[in-house]
CSV table of C-alpha atoms in Angstrom, one decimal:
chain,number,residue,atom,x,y,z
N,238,UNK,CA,0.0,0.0,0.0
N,239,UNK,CA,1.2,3.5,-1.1
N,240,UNK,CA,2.1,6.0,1.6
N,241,UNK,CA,-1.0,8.1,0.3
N,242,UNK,CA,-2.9,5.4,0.7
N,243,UNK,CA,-2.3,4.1,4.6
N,244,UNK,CA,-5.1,4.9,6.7
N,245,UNK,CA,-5.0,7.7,9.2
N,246,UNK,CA,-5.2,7.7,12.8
N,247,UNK,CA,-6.0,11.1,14.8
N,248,UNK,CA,-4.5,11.0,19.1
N,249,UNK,CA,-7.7,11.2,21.0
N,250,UNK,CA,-5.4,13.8,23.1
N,251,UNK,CA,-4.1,16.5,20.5
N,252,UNK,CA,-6.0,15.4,17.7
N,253,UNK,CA,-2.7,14.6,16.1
N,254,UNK,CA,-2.8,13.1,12.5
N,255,UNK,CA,-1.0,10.5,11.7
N,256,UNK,CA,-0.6,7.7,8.7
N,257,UNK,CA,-0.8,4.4,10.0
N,258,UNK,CA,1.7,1.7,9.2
N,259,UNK,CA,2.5,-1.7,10.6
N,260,UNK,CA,4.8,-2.0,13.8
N,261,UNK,CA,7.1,-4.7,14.1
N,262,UNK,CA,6.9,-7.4,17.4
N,263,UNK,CA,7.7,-5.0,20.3
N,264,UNK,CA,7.3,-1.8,19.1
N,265,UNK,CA,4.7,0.9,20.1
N,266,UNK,CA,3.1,4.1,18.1
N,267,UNK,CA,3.8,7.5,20.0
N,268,UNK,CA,2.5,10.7,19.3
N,269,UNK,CA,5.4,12.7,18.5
N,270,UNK,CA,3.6,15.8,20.1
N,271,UNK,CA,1.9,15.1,23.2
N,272,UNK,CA,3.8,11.5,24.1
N,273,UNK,CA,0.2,9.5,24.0
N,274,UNK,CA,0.3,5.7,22.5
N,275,UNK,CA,-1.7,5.8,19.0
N,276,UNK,CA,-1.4,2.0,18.9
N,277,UNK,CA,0.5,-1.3,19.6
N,278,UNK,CA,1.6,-4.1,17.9
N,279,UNK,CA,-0.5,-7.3,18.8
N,280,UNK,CA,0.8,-11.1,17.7
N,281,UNK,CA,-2.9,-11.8,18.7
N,282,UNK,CA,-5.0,-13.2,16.0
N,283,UNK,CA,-8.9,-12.8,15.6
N,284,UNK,CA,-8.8,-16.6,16.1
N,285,UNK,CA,-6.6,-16.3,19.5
N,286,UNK,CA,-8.7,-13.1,20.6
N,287,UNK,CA,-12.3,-15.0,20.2
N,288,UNK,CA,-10.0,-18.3,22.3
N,289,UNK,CA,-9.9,-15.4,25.3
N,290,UNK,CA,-13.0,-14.0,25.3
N,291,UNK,CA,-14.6,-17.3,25.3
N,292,UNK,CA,-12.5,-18.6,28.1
N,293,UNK,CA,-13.5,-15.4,29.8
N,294,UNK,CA,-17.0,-15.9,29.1
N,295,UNK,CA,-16.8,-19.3,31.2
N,296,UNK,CA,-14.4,-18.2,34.3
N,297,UNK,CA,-17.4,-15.0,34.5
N,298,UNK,CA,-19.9,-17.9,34.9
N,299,UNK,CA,-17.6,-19.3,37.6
N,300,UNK,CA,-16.4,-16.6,39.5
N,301,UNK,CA,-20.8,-15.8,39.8
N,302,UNK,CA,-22.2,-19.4,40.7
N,303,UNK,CA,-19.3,-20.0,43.4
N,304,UNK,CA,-18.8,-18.2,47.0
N,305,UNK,CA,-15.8,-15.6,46.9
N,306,UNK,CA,-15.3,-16.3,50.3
N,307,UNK,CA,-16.8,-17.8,53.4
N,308,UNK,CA,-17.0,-16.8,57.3
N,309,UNK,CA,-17.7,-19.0,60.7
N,310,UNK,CA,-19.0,-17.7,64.1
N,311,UNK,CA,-20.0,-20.0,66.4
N,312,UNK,CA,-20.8,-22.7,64.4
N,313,UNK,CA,-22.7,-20.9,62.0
N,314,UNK,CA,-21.1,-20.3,58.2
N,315,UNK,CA,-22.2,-17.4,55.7
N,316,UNK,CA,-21.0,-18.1,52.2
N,317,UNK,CA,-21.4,-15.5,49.6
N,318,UNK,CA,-20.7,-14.6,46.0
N,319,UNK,CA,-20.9,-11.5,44.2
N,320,UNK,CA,-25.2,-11.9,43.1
N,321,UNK,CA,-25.3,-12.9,47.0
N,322,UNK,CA,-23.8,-9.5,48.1
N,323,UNK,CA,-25.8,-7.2,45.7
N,324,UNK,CA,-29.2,-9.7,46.7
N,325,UNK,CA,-28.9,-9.0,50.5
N,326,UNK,CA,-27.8,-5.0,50.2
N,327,UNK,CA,-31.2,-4.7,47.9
N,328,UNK,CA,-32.5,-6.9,50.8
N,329,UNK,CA,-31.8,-4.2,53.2
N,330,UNK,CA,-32.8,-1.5,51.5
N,331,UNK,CA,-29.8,0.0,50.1
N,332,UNK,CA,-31.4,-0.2,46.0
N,333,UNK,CA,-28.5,2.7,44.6
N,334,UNK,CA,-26.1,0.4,46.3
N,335,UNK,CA,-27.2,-2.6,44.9
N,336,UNK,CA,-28.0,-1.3,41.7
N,337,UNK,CA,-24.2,0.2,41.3
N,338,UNK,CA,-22.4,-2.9,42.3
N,339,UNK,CA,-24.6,-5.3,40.2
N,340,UNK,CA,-23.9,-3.5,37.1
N,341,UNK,CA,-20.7,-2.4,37.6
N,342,UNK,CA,-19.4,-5.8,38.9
N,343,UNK,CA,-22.0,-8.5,37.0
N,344,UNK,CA,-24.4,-7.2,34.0
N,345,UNK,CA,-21.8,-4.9,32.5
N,346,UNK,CA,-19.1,-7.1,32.2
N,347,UNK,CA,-21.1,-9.8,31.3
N,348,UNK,CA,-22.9,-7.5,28.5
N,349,UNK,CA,-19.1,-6.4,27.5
N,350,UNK,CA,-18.3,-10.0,27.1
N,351,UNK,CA,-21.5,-10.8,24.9
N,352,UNK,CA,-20.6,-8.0,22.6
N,353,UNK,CA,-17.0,-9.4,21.8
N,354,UNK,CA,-17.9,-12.9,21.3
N,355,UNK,CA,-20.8,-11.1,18.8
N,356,UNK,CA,-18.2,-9.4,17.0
N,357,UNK,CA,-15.1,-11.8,17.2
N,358,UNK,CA,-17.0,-14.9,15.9
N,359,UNK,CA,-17.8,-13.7,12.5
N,360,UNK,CA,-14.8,-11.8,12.3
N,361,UNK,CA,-12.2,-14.6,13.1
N,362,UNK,CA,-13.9,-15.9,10.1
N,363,UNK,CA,-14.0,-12.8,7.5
N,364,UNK,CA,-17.6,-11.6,7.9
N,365,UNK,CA,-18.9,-8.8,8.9
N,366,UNK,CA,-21.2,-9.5,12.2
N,367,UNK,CA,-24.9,-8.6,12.4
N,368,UNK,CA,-25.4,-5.2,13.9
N,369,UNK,CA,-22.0,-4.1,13.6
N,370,UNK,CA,-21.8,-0.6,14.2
N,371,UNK,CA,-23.9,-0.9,17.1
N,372,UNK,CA,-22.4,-3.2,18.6
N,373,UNK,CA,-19.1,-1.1,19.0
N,374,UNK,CA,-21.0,2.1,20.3
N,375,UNK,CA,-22.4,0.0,23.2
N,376,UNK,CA,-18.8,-1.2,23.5
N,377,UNK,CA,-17.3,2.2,23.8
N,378,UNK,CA,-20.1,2.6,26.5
N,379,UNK,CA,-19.4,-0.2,28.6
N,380,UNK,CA,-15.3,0.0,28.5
N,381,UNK,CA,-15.0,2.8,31.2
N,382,UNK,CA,-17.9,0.7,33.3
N,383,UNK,CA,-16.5,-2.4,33.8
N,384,UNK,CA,-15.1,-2.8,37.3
N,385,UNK,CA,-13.9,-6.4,38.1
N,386,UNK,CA,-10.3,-5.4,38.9
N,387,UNK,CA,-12.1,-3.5,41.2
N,388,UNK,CA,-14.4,-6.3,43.2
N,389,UNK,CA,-11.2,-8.5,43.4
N,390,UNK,CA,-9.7,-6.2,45.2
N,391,UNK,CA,-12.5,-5.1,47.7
N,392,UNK,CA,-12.9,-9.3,48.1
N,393,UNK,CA,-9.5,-9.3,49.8
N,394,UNK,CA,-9.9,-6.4,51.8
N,395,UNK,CA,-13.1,-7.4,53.0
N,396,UNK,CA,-11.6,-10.7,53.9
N,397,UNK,CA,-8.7,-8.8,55.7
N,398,UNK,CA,-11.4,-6.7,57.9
N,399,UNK,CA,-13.5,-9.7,59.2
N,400,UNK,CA,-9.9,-11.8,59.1
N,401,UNK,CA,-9.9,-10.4,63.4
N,402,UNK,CA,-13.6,-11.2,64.2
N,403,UNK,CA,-14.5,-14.5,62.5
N,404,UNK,CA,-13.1,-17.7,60.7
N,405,UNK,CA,-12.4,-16.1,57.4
N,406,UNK,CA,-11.6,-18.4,54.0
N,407,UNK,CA,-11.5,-17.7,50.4
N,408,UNK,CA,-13.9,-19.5,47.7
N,409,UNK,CA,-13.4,-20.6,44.1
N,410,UNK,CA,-15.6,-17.6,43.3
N,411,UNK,CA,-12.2,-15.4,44.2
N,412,UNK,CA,-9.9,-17.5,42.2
N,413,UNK,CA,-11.9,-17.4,39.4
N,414,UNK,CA,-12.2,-13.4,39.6
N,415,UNK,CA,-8.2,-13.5,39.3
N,416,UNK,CA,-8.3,-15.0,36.3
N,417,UNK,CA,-10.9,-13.2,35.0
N,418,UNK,CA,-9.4,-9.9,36.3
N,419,UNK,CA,-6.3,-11.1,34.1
N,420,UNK,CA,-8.4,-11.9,31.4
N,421,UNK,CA,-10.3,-9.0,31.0
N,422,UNK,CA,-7.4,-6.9,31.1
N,423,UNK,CA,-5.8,-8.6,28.4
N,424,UNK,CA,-9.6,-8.3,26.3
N,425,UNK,CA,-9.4,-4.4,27.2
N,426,UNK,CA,-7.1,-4.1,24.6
N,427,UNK,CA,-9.6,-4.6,21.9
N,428,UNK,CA,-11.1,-1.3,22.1
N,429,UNK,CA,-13.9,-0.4,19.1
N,430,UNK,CA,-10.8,1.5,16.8
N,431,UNK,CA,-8.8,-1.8,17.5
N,432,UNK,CA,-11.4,-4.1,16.4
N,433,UNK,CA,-12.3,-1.6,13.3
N,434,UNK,CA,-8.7,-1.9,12.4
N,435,UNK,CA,-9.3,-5.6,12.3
N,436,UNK,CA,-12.4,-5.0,10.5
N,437,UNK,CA,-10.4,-3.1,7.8
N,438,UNK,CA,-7.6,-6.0,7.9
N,439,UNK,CA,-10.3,-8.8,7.0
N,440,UNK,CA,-11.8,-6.5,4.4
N,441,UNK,CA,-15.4,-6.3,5.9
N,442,UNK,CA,-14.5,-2.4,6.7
N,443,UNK,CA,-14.0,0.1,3.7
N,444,UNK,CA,-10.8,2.0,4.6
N,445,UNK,CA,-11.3,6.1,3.6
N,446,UNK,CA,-8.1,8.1,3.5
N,447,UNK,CA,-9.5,12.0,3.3
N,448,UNK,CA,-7.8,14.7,1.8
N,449,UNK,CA,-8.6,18.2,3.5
N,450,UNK,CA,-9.4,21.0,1.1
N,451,UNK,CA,-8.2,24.6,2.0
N,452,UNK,CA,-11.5,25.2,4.0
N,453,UNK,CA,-11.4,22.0,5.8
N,454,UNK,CA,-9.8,20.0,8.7
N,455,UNK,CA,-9.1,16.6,9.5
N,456,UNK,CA,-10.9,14.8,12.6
N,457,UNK,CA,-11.6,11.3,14.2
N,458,UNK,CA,-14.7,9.3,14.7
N,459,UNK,CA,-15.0,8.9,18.1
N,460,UNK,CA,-16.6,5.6,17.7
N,461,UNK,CA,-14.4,4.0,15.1
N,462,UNK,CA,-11.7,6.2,15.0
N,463,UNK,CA,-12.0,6.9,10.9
N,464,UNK,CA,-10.2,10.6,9.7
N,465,UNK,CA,-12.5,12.5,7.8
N,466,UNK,CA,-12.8,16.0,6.6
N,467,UNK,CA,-14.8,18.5,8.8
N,468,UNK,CA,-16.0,22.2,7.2
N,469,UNK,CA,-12.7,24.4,9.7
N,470,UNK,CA,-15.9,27.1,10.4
N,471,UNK,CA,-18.5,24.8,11.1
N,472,UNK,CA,-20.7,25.1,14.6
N,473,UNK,CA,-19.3,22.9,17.4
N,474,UNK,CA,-23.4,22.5,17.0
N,475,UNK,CA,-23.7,20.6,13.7
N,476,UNK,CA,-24.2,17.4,13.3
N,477,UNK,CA,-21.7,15.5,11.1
N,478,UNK,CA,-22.2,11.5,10.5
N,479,UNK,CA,-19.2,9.4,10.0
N,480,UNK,CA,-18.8,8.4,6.3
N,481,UNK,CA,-18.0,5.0,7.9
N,482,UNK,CA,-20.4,4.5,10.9
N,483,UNK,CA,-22.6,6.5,10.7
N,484,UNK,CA,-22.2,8.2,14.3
N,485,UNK,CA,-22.1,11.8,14.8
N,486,UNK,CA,-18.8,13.7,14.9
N,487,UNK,CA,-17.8,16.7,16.1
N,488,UNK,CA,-14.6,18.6,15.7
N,489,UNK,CA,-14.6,19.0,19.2
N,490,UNK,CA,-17.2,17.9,22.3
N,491,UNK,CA,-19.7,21.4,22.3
N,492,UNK,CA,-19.9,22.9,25.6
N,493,UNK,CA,-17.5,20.8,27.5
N,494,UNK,CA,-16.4,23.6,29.9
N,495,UNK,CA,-19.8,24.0,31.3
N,496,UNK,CA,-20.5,20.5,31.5
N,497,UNK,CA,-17.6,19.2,32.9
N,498,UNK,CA,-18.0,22.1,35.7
N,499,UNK,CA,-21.5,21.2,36.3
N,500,UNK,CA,-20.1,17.3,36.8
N,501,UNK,CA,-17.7,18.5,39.1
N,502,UNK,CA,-19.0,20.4,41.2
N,503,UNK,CA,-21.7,18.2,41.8
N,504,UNK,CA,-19.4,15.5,42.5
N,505,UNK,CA,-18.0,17.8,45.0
N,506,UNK,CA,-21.4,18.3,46.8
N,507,UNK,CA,-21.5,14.3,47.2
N,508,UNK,CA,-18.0,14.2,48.2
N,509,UNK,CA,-18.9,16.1,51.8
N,510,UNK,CA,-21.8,13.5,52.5
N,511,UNK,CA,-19.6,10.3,51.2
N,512,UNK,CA,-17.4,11.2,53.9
N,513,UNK,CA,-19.2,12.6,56.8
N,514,UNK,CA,-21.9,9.8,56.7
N,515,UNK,CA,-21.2,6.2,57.4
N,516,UNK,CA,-20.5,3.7,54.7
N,517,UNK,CA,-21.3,0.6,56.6
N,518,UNK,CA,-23.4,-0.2,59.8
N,519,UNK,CA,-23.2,-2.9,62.3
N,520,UNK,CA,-25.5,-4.2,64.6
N,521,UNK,CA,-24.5,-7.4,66.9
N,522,UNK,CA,-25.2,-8.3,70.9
N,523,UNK,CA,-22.4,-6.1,71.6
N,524,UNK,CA,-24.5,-3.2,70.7
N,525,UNK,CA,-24.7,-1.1,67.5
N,526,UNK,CA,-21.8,0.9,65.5
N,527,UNK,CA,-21.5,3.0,62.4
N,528,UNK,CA,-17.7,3.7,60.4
N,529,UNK,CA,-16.9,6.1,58.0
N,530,UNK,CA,-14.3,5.4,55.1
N,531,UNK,CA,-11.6,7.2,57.3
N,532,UNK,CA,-12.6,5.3,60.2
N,533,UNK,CA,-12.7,1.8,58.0
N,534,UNK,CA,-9.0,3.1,57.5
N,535,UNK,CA,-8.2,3.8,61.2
N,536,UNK,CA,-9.5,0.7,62.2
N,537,UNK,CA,-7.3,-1.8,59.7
N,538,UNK,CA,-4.6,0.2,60.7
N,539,UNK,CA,-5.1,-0.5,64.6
N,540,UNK,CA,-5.7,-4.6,63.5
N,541,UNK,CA,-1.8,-4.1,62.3
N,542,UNK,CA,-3.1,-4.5,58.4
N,543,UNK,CA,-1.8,-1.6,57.7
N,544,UNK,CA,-0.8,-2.0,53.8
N,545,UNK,CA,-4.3,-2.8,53.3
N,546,UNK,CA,-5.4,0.2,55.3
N,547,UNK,CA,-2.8,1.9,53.2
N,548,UNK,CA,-4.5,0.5,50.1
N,549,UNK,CA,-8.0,1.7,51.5
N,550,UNK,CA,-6.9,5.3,51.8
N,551,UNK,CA,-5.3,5.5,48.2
N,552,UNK,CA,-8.7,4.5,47.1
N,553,UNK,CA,-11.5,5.5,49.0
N,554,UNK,CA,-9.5,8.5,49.8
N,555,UNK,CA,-6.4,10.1,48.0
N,556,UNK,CA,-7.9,8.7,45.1
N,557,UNK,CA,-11.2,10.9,44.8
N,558,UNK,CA,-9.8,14.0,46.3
N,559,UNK,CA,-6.7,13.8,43.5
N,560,UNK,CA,-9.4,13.1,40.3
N,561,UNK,CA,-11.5,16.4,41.9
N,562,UNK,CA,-8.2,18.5,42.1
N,563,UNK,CA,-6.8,17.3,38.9
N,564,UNK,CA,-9.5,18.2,37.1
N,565,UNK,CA,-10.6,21.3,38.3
N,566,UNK,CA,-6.7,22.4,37.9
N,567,UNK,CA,-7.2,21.1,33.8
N,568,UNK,CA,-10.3,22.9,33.5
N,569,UNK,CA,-9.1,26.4,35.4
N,570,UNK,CA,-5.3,26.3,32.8
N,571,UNK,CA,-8.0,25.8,30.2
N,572,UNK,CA,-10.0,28.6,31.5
N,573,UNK,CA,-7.3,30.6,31.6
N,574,UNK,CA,-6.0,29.8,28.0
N,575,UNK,CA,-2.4,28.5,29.0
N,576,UNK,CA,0.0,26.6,26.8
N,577,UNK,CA,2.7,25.9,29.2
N,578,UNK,CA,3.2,22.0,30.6
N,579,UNK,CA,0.6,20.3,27.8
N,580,UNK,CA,2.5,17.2,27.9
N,581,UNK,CA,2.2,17.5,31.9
N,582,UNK,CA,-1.2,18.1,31.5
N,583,UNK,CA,-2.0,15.3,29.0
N,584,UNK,CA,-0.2,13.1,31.4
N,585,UNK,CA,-2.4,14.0,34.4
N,586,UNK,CA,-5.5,13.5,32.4
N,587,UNK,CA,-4.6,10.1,31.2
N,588,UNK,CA,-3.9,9.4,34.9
N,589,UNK,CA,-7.7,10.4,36.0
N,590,UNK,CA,-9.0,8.6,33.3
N,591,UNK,CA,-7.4,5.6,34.5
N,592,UNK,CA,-7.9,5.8,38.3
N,593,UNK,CA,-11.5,6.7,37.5
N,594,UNK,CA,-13.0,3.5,38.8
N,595,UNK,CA,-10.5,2.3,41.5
N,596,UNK,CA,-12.3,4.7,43.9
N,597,UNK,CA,-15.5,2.2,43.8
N,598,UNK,CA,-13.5,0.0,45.7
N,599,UNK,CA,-15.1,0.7,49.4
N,600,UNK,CA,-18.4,0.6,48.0
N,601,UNK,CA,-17.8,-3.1,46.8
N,602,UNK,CA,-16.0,-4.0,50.6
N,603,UNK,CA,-19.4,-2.7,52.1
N,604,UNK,CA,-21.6,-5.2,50.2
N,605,UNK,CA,-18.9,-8.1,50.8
N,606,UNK,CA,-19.4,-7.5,54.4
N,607,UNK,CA,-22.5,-7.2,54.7
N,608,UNK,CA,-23.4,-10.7,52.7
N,609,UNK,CA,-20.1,-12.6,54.8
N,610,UNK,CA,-21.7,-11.8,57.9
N,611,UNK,CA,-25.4,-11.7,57.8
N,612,UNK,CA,-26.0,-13.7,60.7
N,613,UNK,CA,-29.3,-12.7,62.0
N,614,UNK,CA,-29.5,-12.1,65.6
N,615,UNK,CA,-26.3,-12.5,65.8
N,616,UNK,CA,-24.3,-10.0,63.7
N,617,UNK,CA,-25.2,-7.9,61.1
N,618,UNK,CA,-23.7,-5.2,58.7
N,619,UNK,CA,-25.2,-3.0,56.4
N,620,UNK,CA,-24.4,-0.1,53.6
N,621,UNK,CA,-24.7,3.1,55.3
N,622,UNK,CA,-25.8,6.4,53.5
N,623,UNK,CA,-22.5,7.0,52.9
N,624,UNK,CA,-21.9,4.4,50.6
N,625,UNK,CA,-24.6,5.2,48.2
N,626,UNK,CA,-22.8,9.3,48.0
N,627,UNK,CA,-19.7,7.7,47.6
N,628,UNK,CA,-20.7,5.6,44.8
N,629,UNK,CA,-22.1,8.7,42.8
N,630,UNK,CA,-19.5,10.7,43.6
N,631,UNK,CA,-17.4,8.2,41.5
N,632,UNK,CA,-19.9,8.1,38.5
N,633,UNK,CA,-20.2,12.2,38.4
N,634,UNK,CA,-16.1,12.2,38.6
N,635,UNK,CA,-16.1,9.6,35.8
N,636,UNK,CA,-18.8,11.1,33.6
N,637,UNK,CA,-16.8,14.9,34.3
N,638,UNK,CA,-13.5,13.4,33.2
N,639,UNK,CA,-14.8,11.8,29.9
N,640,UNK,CA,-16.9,15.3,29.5
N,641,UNK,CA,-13.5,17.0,28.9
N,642,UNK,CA,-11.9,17.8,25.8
N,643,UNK,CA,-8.5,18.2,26.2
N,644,UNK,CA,-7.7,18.8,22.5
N,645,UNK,CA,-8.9,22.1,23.0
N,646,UNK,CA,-5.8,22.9,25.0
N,647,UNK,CA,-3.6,21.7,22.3
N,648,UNK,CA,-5.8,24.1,19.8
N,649,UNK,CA,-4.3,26.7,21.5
N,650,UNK,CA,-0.7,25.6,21.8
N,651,UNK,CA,-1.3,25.6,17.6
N,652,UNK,CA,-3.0,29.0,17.6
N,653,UNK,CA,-0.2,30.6,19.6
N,654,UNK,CA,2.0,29.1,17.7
N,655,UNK,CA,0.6,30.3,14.1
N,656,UNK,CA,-0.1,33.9,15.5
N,657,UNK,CA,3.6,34.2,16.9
N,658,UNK,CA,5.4,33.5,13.2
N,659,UNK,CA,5.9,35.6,10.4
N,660,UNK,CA,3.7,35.7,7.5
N,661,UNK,CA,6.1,33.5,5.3
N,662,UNK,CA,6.6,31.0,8.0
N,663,UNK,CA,3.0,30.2,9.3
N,664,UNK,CA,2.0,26.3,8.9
N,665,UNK,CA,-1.5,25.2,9.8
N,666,UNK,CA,-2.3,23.6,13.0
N,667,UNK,CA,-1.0,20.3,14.1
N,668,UNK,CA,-4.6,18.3,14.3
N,669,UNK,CA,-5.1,18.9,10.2
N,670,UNK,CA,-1.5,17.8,8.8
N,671,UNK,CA,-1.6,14.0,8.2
N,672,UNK,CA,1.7,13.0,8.8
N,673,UNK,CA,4.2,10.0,8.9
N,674,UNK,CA,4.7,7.8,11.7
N,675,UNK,CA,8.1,6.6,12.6
């Protein structure tokens, strides 16, 4: 294939253009102005991909039908899986709970791993699969959602917390999450651009390489990452369709300042609540008690776990309060129109983009507890309002951070930049020059 004929890939960062090319084992795409990886190379076939998801498909069905761990007191045993913990918190009462766990930790992954064995199978074999397009915008939608990394990890600490009161011992259910928690991680590499490049390799994709007139600009697809040519004066308002999907495109996301404020700041209201309020309540014959996610922290410490309280406070704690700060510090430089630090900049927004979900991790320990030791009469622990604030403030953070167009902030690196030179020495902006990737 020609050089003018290679297929362009914008960075989702700087909007970048680039030509696309094959890498050899080993070798990774960078984007030679903010730093961000364009692609990798993959020795993964179709064949080997569909292999992972289907194993994947039956460690999920596993990790769910078996207890993650179990707990004895006084002769009595409490078993409990993942379904277990989000039946018994929607037992109690606690329906945001429940309803944030069960899809974040069961019927979104599950759905995620439904709509890769859809697309995969045909695929692996050179067809295109049924519903195609869809099918990759609702798995763009359930990437960021996903949060199985996340339950294996509130499993263990759970365990750890009722490791000094009770008989505490780990199921097949939380073997079977650490595989799957390696599993998925390995299938989170097939993003919806990846598995359109694959399209494109099979020939079930058309491949359009766009050339951009004197009044136009090139721009990505969101969805399946195609380059096309956008009007350079249009309104951020108009709707564009992707010549290949069919999804709307926009130069850039309209309105992102105000929404991303209003995001924030709401998650900032929750935050106050999330942490004032208890997360979990217990009841027992020793009388009644109610913690806090600091207090959750103090107490692991005092039991002498304290690399799990350590864990805990990175979390449930420095966690949130850095994604709040980070991103009201991107969205005041913005704001303020500054060029200085991008690649900084670029690197602390790809690092709240990948924190994102980690903070649902207390949430997660509450509904383990709560399941391990429902011993009626006896002992009994429950979300507290907390818990439910917590669990939006991570959503609102989420939806905030994906609400923000960095991009922008590289538009006006290139405007200084074109304003600052003479006449004869002006070049256009970086995110409408296709150029060659090395």
């Amino acid at each position: 294939m020609t050089a003018d004929r290679q297929p362009l890939i914008e960075c989702e960062h700087c909007a970048s253009i680039y030509r696309r090319h094959q890498l050899k084992p080993g070798e990774t795409a960078n984007c030679a102005r903010c730093g961000a990886i364009l692609w990798r190379y993959s020795g993964l076939t179709l064949s080997n991909w569909l292999a992972l998801a289907i194993a994947a498909l039956i460690v999920f069905g596993v990790a769910n039908a078996y207890p993650v761990a179990s707990m004895s007191v006084q002769g009595m045993t409490q078993q409990a899986s993942l379904l277990d913990a989000i039946s018994i918190t929607w037992r109690q009462g606690h329906w945001v709970v429940a309803i944030m766990t069960g899809l974040a930790g069961f019927a979104l992954p599950m759905l995620q791993l439904t709509v890769l064995l859809w697309v995969l199978g045909p695929l692996s074999r050179g067809q295109e699969p049924v519903g195609f397009r869809q099918a990759m915008r609702l798995l763009g939608f359930l990437r960021p959602w996903c949060m199985i990394p996340v339950f294996l990890l509130g499993v263990l600490v759970a365990v750890v917390k009722l490791a000094g009161m009770a008989a505490v011992s780990p199921g097949i259910g939380l073997g079977a999450f650490g595989v799957l928690t390696v599993l998925l991680t390995m299938l989170g590499r097939l993003s919806p651009h990846v598995l359109w490049r694959y399209a494109e390799t099979v020939g079930v994709a058309p491949v359009h390489v766009p050339q951009a007139g004197p009044a136009e600009i090139l721009t990505g697809c969101h969805v399946c990452g195609q380059v096309q040519a956008l009007p350079r004066e249009a309104d951020e308002e108009a709707e564009h369709h992707c010549v290949r999907c069919d999804a709307l495109v926009h130069y850039r996301k309209p309105d992102h300042l105000a929404r991303t404020w209003a995001l924030l700041l709401a998650a900032v209201v929750f935050y106050i609540p999330a942490n004032v309020l208890p997360v979990m309540k217990v009841s027992s014959v020793l009388g009644d008690s109610a913690h806090t996610i600091l207090g959750g922290v103090v107490e692991l410490w005092e039991m002498g776990s304290w690399d799990i309280a350590l864990i805990v406070f990175i979390a449930s704690v420095a966690v949130p309060l850095t994604k709040l700060l980070a991103l009201i510090l991107l969205l005041l430089t913005e704001q303020w129109r500054s060029t200085t630090n991008l690649r900084p900049r670029t690197r602390l927004y790809q690092m709240v983009e990948f924190i994102g979900q980690w903070s649902m991790l207390d949430v997660f320990v509450v509904i383990l507890l709560a399941a391990l030791a429902d011993f009626q009469g006896l002992m009994e622990i429950s979300a507290g309002a907390g818990a439910a604030a917590f669990g939006v403030v991570v959503i609102l953070t989420m939806l905030s951070a994906m609400s923000f167009d960095l991009r922008r902030s590289w538009d006006l690196e290139g405007q200084s930049e074109i304003e600052s030179a003479p006449v004869e020495g002006r070049r256009q902006p970086a995110p409408g020059a296709g150029q060659e990737m090395g």
